[in-house]
Every structure is written in C-alpha cells, then in structure tokens.
Short mmCIF file of C-alpha atoms in Angstrom, two decimals:
data_model
loop_
_atom_site.label_atom_id
_atom_site.label_comp_id
_atom_site.label_asym_id
_atom_site.label_seq_id
_atom_site.Cartn_x
_atom_site.Cartn_y
_atom_site.Cartn_z
CA UNK H 12 16.38 5.70 -42.80
CA UNK H 13 12.99 5.16 -44.35
CA UNK H 14 10.20 7.65 -43.92
CA UNK H 15 6.52 7.37 -44.67
CA UNK H 16 4.51 10.59 -44.70
CA UNK H 17 0.82 10.13 -44.04
CA UNK H 18 -1.85 11.89 -41.99
CA UNK H 19 -4.10 8.98 -41.14
CA UNK H 20 -3.29 5.41 -40.34
CA UNK H 21 -6.22 3.00 -40.55
CA UNK H 22 -6.46 -0.73 -40.42
CA UNK H 23 -7.83 -2.57 -43.45
CA UNK H 24 -11.30 -2.36 -41.94
CA UNK H 25 -11.03 1.45 -42.19
CA UNK H 26 -10.80 1.88 -38.41
CA UNK H 27 -8.62 4.87 -37.73
CA UNK H 28 -5.75 4.20 -35.35
CA UNK H 29 -3.76 7.41 -35.41
CA UNK H 30 -4.22 10.64 -37.33
CA UNK H 31 -2.48 13.98 -37.69
CA UNK H 32 -3.67 17.31 -39.03
CA UNK H 33 -0.50 17.62 -41.05
CA UNK H 34 0.94 20.17 -38.65
CA UNK H 35 2.00 17.70 -36.03
CA UNK H 36 -1.20 17.82 -34.00
CA UNK H 37 -1.78 14.21 -33.28
CA UNK H 38 -4.99 12.37 -32.47
CA UNK H 39 -5.14 8.89 -31.04
CA UNK H 40 -8.27 7.18 -32.28
CA UNK H 41 -8.02 3.76 -30.68
CA UNK H 42 -8.64 3.23 -26.98
CA UNK H 43 -5.83 0.70 -26.62
CA UNK H 44 -3.42 3.58 -27.08
CA UNK H 45 -5.06 5.79 -24.44
CA UNK H 46 -5.14 6.00 -20.65
CA UNK H 47 -8.89 6.04 -20.97
CA UNK H 48 -11.34 5.71 -19.52
CA UNK H 49 -10.31 7.98 -16.71
CA UNK H 50 -12.23 10.07 -14.25
CA UNK H 51 -11.86 12.13 -11.11
CA UNK H 52 -14.67 12.98 -8.76
CA UNK H 53 -14.81 14.78 -5.45
CA UNK H 54 -17.14 15.38 -2.57
CA UNK H 55 -18.50 18.90 -2.67
CA UNK H 56 -21.26 18.57 -0.09
CA UNK H 57 -20.30 16.93 3.19
CA UNK H 58 -21.90 13.68 4.27
CA UNK H 59 -22.87 14.42 7.86
CA UNK H 60 -24.49 12.78 10.84
CA UNK H 61 -22.62 9.52 10.29
CA UNK H 62 -22.73 6.81 12.89
CA UNK H 63 -19.73 6.09 15.05
CA UNK H 64 -17.66 3.12 13.89
CA UNK H 65 -19.87 2.33 10.91
CA UNK H 66 -18.55 2.01 7.35
CA UNK H 67 -20.10 4.64 5.12
CA UNK H 68 -19.89 4.69 1.35
CA UNK H 69 -18.62 7.99 0.00
CA UNK H 70 -20.88 9.31 -2.73
CA UNK H 71 -18.55 11.72 -4.50
CA UNK H 72 -21.14 14.15 -5.79
CA UNK H 73 -19.12 16.24 -8.25
CA UNK H 74 -16.86 15.38 -11.16
CA UNK H 75 -13.67 17.07 -12.28
CA UNK H 76 -13.62 14.99 -15.46
CA UNK H 77 -15.38 11.90 -16.70
CA UNK H 78 -15.35 11.88 -20.49
CA UNK H 79 -16.45 8.26 -20.73
CA UNK H 80 -19.16 8.47 -18.07
CA UNK H 81 -17.61 5.71 -16.01
CA UNK H 82 -18.40 7.24 -12.62
CA UNK H 83 -21.92 7.55 -11.25
CA UNK H 84 -22.52 10.42 -8.83
CA UNK H 85 -25.77 8.81 -7.67
CA UNK H 86 -24.23 5.64 -6.24
CA UNK H 87 -20.49 6.40 -5.97
CA UNK H 88 -19.46 3.63 -8.37
CA UNK H 89 -16.63 3.59 -10.88
CA UNK H 90 -17.56 1.06 -13.58
CA UNK H 91 -15.09 1.20 -16.48
CA UNK H 92 -16.31 0.18 -19.90
CA UNK H 93 -12.98 -1.22 -21.04
CA UNK H 94 -11.15 -4.20 -19.61
CA UNK H 95 -7.66 -3.68 -18.27
CA UNK H 96 -5.51 -2.71 -15.33
CA UNK H 97 -6.44 0.58 -13.68
CA UNK H 98 -4.63 2.80 -11.26
CA UNK H 99 -7.28 3.74 -8.70
CA UNK H 100 -6.89 6.26 -5.87
CA UNK H 101 -9.03 7.95 -3.25
CA UNK H 102 -8.72 10.24 -0.27
CA UNK H 103 -11.17 11.00 2.50
CA UNK H 104 -11.07 14.07 4.71
CA UNK H 105 -12.80 12.79 7.84
CA UNK H 106 -13.99 15.26 10.43
CA UNK H 107 -15.00 14.57 14.01
CA UNK H 108 -17.77 16.34 15.88
CA UNK H 109 -15.42 18.42 18.01
CA UNK H 110 -11.91 18.97 19.26
CA UNK H 111 -10.24 15.74 20.40
CA UNK H 112 -13.13 13.63 19.16
CA UNK H 113 -11.52 11.11 16.79
CA UNK H 114 -9.00 8.37 17.44
CA UNK H 115 -9.50 6.07 14.43
CA UNK H 116 -10.11 6.83 10.78
CA UNK H 117 -9.95 4.51 7.83
CA UNK H 118 -10.67 4.37 4.13
CA UNK H 119 -11.50 1.22 2.21
CA UNK H 120 -11.53 0.33 -1.47
CA UNK H 121 -14.12 -2.25 -2.53
CA UNK H 122 -14.33 -4.15 -5.80
CA UNK H 123 -17.72 -5.72 -6.47
CA UNK H 124 -18.55 -5.46 -2.78
CA UNK H 125 -15.32 -7.03 -1.51
CA UNK H 126 -12.58 -5.06 0.17
CA UNK H 127 -9.34 -5.01 -1.82
CA UNK H 128 -7.37 -2.34 0.05
CA UNK H 129 -7.59 -0.16 3.09
CA UNK H 130 -5.62 2.45 4.95
CA UNK H 131 -6.17 3.03 8.66
CA UNK H 132 -5.15 5.89 10.87
CA UNK H 133 -5.27 4.86 14.50
CA UNK H 134 -4.20 7.12 17.31
CA UNK H 135 -4.71 4.90 20.32
CA UNK H 136 -5.76 6.86 23.35
CA UNK H 137 -5.08 10.21 21.73
CA UNK H 138 -7.99 12.08 20.14
CA UNK H 139 -7.92 14.64 17.37
CA UNK H 140 -10.43 16.69 15.38
CA UNK H 141 -9.82 15.45 11.85
CA UNK H 142 -7.52 13.55 9.54
CA UNK H 143 -7.18 12.56 5.88
CA UNK H 144 -6.70 8.97 4.81
CA UNK H 145 -5.58 7.87 1.37
CA UNK H 146 -5.67 4.59 -0.56
CA UNK H 147 -4.16 3.64 -3.94
CA UNK H 148 -4.23 0.41 -5.90
CA UNK H 149 -3.71 -1.19 -9.31
CA UNK H 150 -6.92 -3.09 -10.02
CA UNK H 151 -7.83 -5.55 -12.79
CA UNK H 152 -11.28 -4.65 -14.19
CA UNK H 153 -13.33 -6.64 -16.70
CA UNK H 154 -14.75 -3.60 -18.49
CA UNK H 155 -18.37 -4.58 -18.03
CA UNK H 156 -19.71 -5.49 -14.59
CA UNK H 157 -16.73 -4.82 -12.29
CA UNK H 158 -17.07 -1.72 -10.14
CA UNK H 159 -15.13 0.09 -7.43
CA UNK H 160 -16.55 1.91 -4.41
CA UNK H 161 -14.91 3.80 -1.56
CA UNK H 162 -15.95 3.52 2.08
CA UNK H 163 -14.81 5.41 5.16
CA UNK H 164 -15.20 5.02 8.90
CA UNK H 165 -14.34 6.91 12.06
CA UNK H 166 -14.31 6.08 15.73
CA UNK H 167 -15.54 9.15 17.58
CA UNK H 168 -16.37 7.57 20.88
CA UNK H 169 -20.09 7.65 20.19
CA UNK H 170 -20.82 10.93 18.49
CA UNK H 171 -21.67 11.59 14.86
CA UNK H 172 -18.92 12.37 12.35
CA UNK H 173 -18.73 13.59 8.77
CA UNK H 174 -16.94 13.07 5.51
CA UNK H 175 -15.96 16.59 4.69
CA UNK H 176 -16.75 17.98 1.27
CA UNK H 177 -15.66 21.23 -0.31
CA UNK H 178 -14.92 22.83 -3.65
CA UNK H 179 -11.18 22.29 -3.38
CA UNK H 180 -11.63 18.53 -3.50
CA UNK H 181 -10.24 17.48 -0.14
CA UNK H 182 -12.16 14.22 -0.55
CA UNK H 183 -11.64 12.67 -3.98
CA UNK H 184 -11.73 9.49 -6.04
CA UNK H 185 -10.14 8.84 -9.43
CA UNK H 186 -8.80 6.22 -11.81
CA UNK H 187 -7.18 5.78 -15.19
CA UNK H 188 -6.32 2.81 -17.34
CA UNK H 189 -2.76 1.61 -17.71
CA UNK H 190 -1.81 1.06 -21.34
CA UNK H 191 -0.64 -2.37 -22.36
CA UNK H 192 -0.40 -3.72 -18.80
CA UNK D 148 -5.92 14.05 -46.65
CA UNK D 149 -3.56 11.11 -46.97
CA UNK D 150 -4.57 7.77 -45.55
CA UNK D 151 -2.56 4.65 -45.00
CA UNK D 152 -4.55 1.45 -44.55
CA UNK D 153 -2.56 -1.31 -43.02
CA UNK D 154 -2.95 -3.88 -40.27
CA UNK D 155 0.64 -4.01 -39.11
CA UNK D 156 3.10 -1.19 -38.70
CA UNK D 157 6.70 -2.25 -38.41
CA UNK D 158 9.94 -0.37 -38.46
CA UNK D 159 12.46 -1.03 -41.22
CA UNK D 160 14.02 -3.73 -39.09
CA UNK D 161 10.78 -5.70 -39.09
CA UNK D 162 9.96 -4.91 -35.46
CA UNK D 163 6.20 -4.64 -34.91
CA UNK D 164 5.02 -1.33 -33.51
CA UNK D 165 1.25 -1.59 -33.79
CA UNK D 166 -0.97 -4.25 -35.30
CA UNK D 167 -4.71 -4.54 -35.81
CA UNK D 168 -6.95 -7.46 -36.65
CA UNK D 169 -8.69 -5.31 -39.23
CA UNK D 170 -11.67 -4.72 -36.99
CA UNK D 171 -10.08 -2.11 -34.80
CA UNK D 172 -8.76 -4.50 -32.16
CA UNK D 173 -5.29 -3.22 -31.61
CA UNK D 174 -2.17 -4.88 -30.27
CA UNK D 175 0.81 -2.87 -29.15
CA UNK D 176 4.07 -4.38 -30.27
CA UNK D 177 6.43 -1.83 -28.82
CA UNK D 178 6.95 -1.33 -25.11
CA UNK D 179 7.46 2.42 -25.54
CA UNK D 180 3.71 2.60 -26.06
CA UNK D 181 2.83 0.77 -22.84
CA UNK D 182 2.64 1.54 -19.12
CA UNK D 183 4.93 -1.40 -18.57
CA UNK D 184 6.70 -2.72 -16.66
CA UNK D 185 3.80 -2.72 -14.20
CA UNK D 186 3.70 -4.65 -10.95
CA UNK D 187 1.78 -5.11 -7.72
CA UNK D 188 2.76 -7.30 -4.79
CA UNK D 189 1.09 -7.69 -1.41
CA UNK D 190 2.16 -8.88 2.01
CA UNK D 191 -0.05 -11.61 3.43
CA UNK D 192 1.86 -12.50 6.60
CA UNK D 193 3.40 -10.72 9.55
CA UNK D 194 7.04 -9.59 9.49
CA UNK D 195 8.53 -9.05 12.93
CA UNK D 196 11.25 -6.40 12.88
CA UNK D 197 13.83 -5.06 15.27
CA UNK D 198 12.89 -1.96 17.16
CA UNK D 199 13.86 1.37 15.62
CA UNK D 200 15.75 -0.30 12.78
CA UNK D 201 15.21 0.25 9.08
CA UNK D 202 14.16 -3.05 7.57
CA UNK D 203 13.36 -4.08 4.01
CA UNK D 204 9.67 -4.83 3.67
CA UNK D 205 9.00 -8.23 2.12
CA UNK D 206 6.03 -8.83 -0.17
CA UNK D 207 5.14 -12.48 -0.55
CA UNK D 208 2.33 -12.53 -3.11
CA UNK D 209 2.40 -11.41 -6.72
CA UNK D 210 -0.75 -9.86 -8.13
CA UNK D 211 0.74 -8.38 -11.28
CA UNK D 212 4.23 -8.41 -12.76
CA UNK D 213 4.21 -7.85 -16.51
CA UNK D 214 7.96 -8.15 -16.97
CA UNK D 215 8.83 -10.48 -14.08
CA UNK D 216 10.87 -7.58 -12.80
CA UNK D 217 10.33 -8.13 -9.08
CA UNK D 218 12.43 -10.71 -7.26
CA UNK D 219 12.64 -11.11 -3.50
CA UNK D 220 10.67 -7.87 -3.03
CA UNK D 221 13.10 -5.87 -5.15
CA UNK D 222 12.00 -4.26 -8.40
CA UNK D 223 14.81 -4.06 -10.93
CA UNK D 224 14.30 -1.90 -14.01
CA UNK D 225 14.71 -4.26 -16.97
CA UNK D 226 17.12 -3.62 -19.81
CA UNK D 227 15.70 -1.08 -22.23
CA UNK D 228 12.94 -0.03 -19.81
CA UNK D 229 14.40 3.07 -18.21
CA UNK D 230 12.21 6.14 -17.80
CA UNK D 231 9.88 7.85 -15.37
CA UNK D 232 8.05 5.48 -13.06
CA UNK D 233 5.17 5.93 -10.67
CA UNK D 234 6.10 3.92 -7.58
CA UNK D 235 4.04 3.47 -4.42
CA UNK D 236 3.79 1.45 -1.25
CA UNK D 237 1.43 1.13 1.67
CA UNK D 238 2.71 -0.30 4.95
CA UNK D 239 0.72 -1.23 8.03
CA UNK D 240 3.01 -0.71 10.99
CA UNK D 241 2.11 -2.17 14.37
CA UNK D 242 3.72 -1.62 17.76
CA UNK D 243 3.98 -4.30 20.43
CA UNK D 244 0.99 -2.89 22.25
CA UNK D 245 -1.28 0.06 22.85
CA UNK D 246 0.56 3.30 23.74
CA UNK D 247 3.90 1.91 22.51
CA UNK D 248 4.12 3.41 19.02
CA UNK D 249 6.55 6.34 19.16
CA UNK D 250 7.14 6.92 15.45
CA UNK D 251 7.19 5.13 12.11
CA UNK D 252 8.89 5.76 8.77
CA UNK D 253 8.42 4.45 5.29
CA UNK D 254 10.87 4.95 2.44
CA UNK D 255 11.20 4.10 -1.20
CA UNK D 256 14.86 3.35 -1.84
CA UNK D 257 16.66 3.59 -5.18
CA UNK D 258 19.80 1.46 -5.33
CA UNK D 259 19.79 1.39 -1.55
CA UNK D 260 19.51 5.15 -1.12
CA UNK D 261 16.53 6.58 0.71
CA UNK D 262 14.38 8.72 -1.55
CA UNK D 263 10.68 9.25 -1.01
CA UNK D 264 9.47 9.28 2.56
CA UNK D 265 6.37 9.11 4.74
CA UNK D 266 6.49 9.58 8.50
CA UNK D 267 4.20 9.41 11.51
CA UNK D 268 5.64 10.88 14.68
CA UNK D 269 3.91 10.64 18.08
CA UNK D 270 6.90 11.03 20.37
CA UNK D 271 5.38 13.81 22.45
CA UNK D 272 2.58 11.53 23.61
CA UNK D 273 2.86 8.11 22.10
CA UNK D 274 -0.54 6.75 22.93
CA UNK D 275 -1.05 4.98 19.66
CA UNK D 276 -0.68 1.38 18.56
CA UNK D 277 -0.79 1.06 14.76
CA UNK D 278 -0.38 3.27 11.76
CA UNK D 279 -0.70 2.94 7.99
CA UNK D 280 1.97 4.72 6.00
CA UNK D 281 1.49 5.39 2.29
CA UNK D 282 4.18 6.80 0.03
CA UNK D 283 4.19 7.37 -3.72
CA UNK D 284 6.42 9.27 -6.10
CA UNK D 285 7.50 9.64 -9.71
CA UNK D 286 11.10 8.50 -10.07
CA UNK D 287 13.53 8.80 -12.97
CA UNK D 288 14.99 5.31 -13.27
CA UNK D 289 17.56 3.65 -15.50
CA UNK D 290 17.92 0.01 -16.49
CA UNK D 291 19.39 -1.94 -13.60
CA UNK D 292 18.19 0.45 -10.92
CA UNK D 293 16.67 -1.35 -7.95
CA UNK D 294 13.70 -0.24 -5.90
CA UNK D 295 12.95 -1.52 -2.42
CA UNK D 296 10.68 -0.48 0.41
CA UNK D 297 12.16 0.15 3.82
CA UNK D 298 10.22 0.66 7.02
CA UNK D 299 10.98 1.45 10.63
CA UNK D 300 9.00 1.55 13.87
CA UNK D 301 10.19 2.98 17.16
CA UNK D 302 8.46 0.96 19.84
CA UNK D 303 8.69 1.98 23.48
CA UNK D 304 8.88 -1.54 24.81
CA UNK D 305 9.79 -4.39 22.47
CA UNK D 306 9.57 -5.77 18.92
CA UNK D 307 7.06 -4.20 16.53
CA UNK D 308 5.99 -5.71 13.22
CA UNK D 309 4.87 -4.98 9.68
CA UNK D 310 1.46 -6.51 9.25
CA UNK D 311 0.17 -8.48 6.30
CA UNK D 312 -3.10 -10.31 5.74
CA UNK D 313 -5.50 -11.57 3.13
CA UNK D 314 -8.57 -9.59 4.13
CA UNK D 315 -7.60 -5.99 4.69
CA UNK D 316 -4.75 -5.66 2.15
CA UNK D 317 -2.94 -2.92 3.98
CA UNK D 318 0.62 -3.64 2.92
CA UNK D 319 1.47 -3.60 -0.77
CA UNK D 320 3.99 -2.35 -3.32
CA UNK D 321 3.21 -1.23 -6.85
CA UNK D 322 4.52 0.69 -9.81
CA UNK D 323 4.38 1.30 -13.52
CA UNK D 324 6.29 3.22 -16.15
CA UNK D 325 4.90 6.44 -17.58
CA UNK D 326 4.63 6.70 -21.35
CA UNK D 327 6.73 9.29 -23.12
CA UNK D 328 7.76 11.04 -19.92
#
C-alpha cells in the first residue's frame, strides 16, 4: 500500500484538477470530472390561448438551477458550452379548455430545429381535460452551437389549449452531462 | 497548503487514473470516474406482435454504446461494471385500428424478471388507437445481469404492433451507470 498525502493536485501547467481542504472536503476543479453543465427550468406562468393541433415551443420561464447559464428563459433553448453526451428530459402538463376537450397530446424534443424524440398520448374518440407527457433522451452536443428545444401540441377539436405553468414545476425541462461517455 | 503537480496519476500497479496534457485537458483513465457504460438504441421499423402477449422489444439501430454492451437488444452489464444504473425506454404501441386499444404495458426486465413498469389501461371504454409508454428507473446491477424491454398490447380485434421510424423517434432504449452510487 502506497499513500500520497496532498491537498491539491495540479497538472504541470498549474491547472488544478482536484483539491481538498485537508478535512476531506473535496473540490473538483476540472469540468471533465463533473456532470456539468446542468440545468433545470420550469414553466411558472402558463402559455395560454394556443391553437388547436399546432406545435408550440415551451418557453420555460423560471430556473431551478443553471450555474453555467446554459438555458435561456427568453427563447427556451438549452445550449451547453461543453461538448459531450447529455441526458435531457422534459415534461409538459397540457390542459384543455374544458372537461372532455382533449384527445391527443404530445411533446417533442428538437435538436437544432430537427425532431429527435417525441412522446404522444392519443386517446382516440375519448376526450379528457388534461394530461402530462414526458420525453427523455441521451443527446450528443458539440458544446458550441448545438441547442435543444421542447415543443408541445394538443388536439382539442378546435378550441384553444394551454401549457400549464405553476410554482411546483409540473412542466419542466432539464439536462446534465454524462461523464466520460 | 500542499500541492502536487503532475500530468498523470496512476495507482501503484501502473494503472492510469487521471491524466492531463498540461493545459488542463483531462482524460479519465479509470471507469469508476465515468458514467459508462452508456448506451442508446432506437427502433426504426415496425414490430408486429401477438395480441395480449409480452414480447421483447427489438431495437435495430445503435446511437451510442460505449462498451459494446448491447447485443440483440439485450444490455449485459460488463465485467467489473456493476453498480447503480439509470435505465429507460420509450415504446410507441399501436393497436390494429381506432377504438381497438384496450391496454398496454411496458416493463424493464432484469435477468428475465419484470421490474419497472408503465401501464395504460382503457378497458372501460377502449376508444383509443395508439399510446406512448415511457419507463425509467435506477437499478442496482451486477456484472452479467441482463436488461431487456418487454411490451404488451391488448387489442380488441387482431395483431397490434410496436412502432419504429426514423422521423419521430418514439421507441428507444437507453441507460448509463451512476458514478459512486
């Protein structure tokens, strides 16, 4: 057994990789070792008056965390600043205009404007008031220009619908980087 | 403050743990530091299945497979890679026609045993046609354990199918190991 006691490990260029405060509190100083960037955002204010059967981008207007500023609440885009594989997930709470007003709901994940995953809830000739739809994916991102957006759609038979927002994050969007994948 | 400046950290056996190019670009040499194995497979073609019968879902296209651990739609935990895994699947289930979808089930199986489950049950008024089922879970897995996805559709008339395509990406299977869990 060989043991080396040290509080800071740097490369020869003096870039810190890992450090400790000497009491076992550990700090990772290189992004390759972290599941970062990561973020989670949610829709706090509902998007209402949406057109029947039309894809609508969800602009998640509030953030739970976003230390690396990789999500933009103005345009709904996740644009990571590090290349790698990311686990990306989203859920939409889609609300019809009234009882028995919805028979189709779907959520789509887009990368650079192209759909890469979707999840559809289709209830045929039955109609309900609301449903939640969820999508998850592992996505390869280039760390510069690649971005992810989330879209939703409902079939309400003609009437307006909404993407429901609230403070308990029923509609959310998040991602984190997988290490070494 | 004690500082160690070095570009390669190895154990006493000469096994690389972490290395740097001296400019902060880090390479992980030990799998315990990575979210691997990581994999994602999609289904791009239709799979007709027997009515009301659990059937293994086949995934014909590899998107990611860091350890070549998926064969014939079965993920096998490689030697030395046991641990906690995040595993998920999304399955687009389709009945033989409108108002024929009675219920659908999706399972993650571990060594052939049903574990995590997602259901959609419309048997009181089966007026639906298709349904997306998404399941995900964290599973404690050992080397050699096998993971498969099983689905079932109860169709009121004839043969249903699991759908796959290259535009909507509604049927896929993915997973990765958690670090240190």
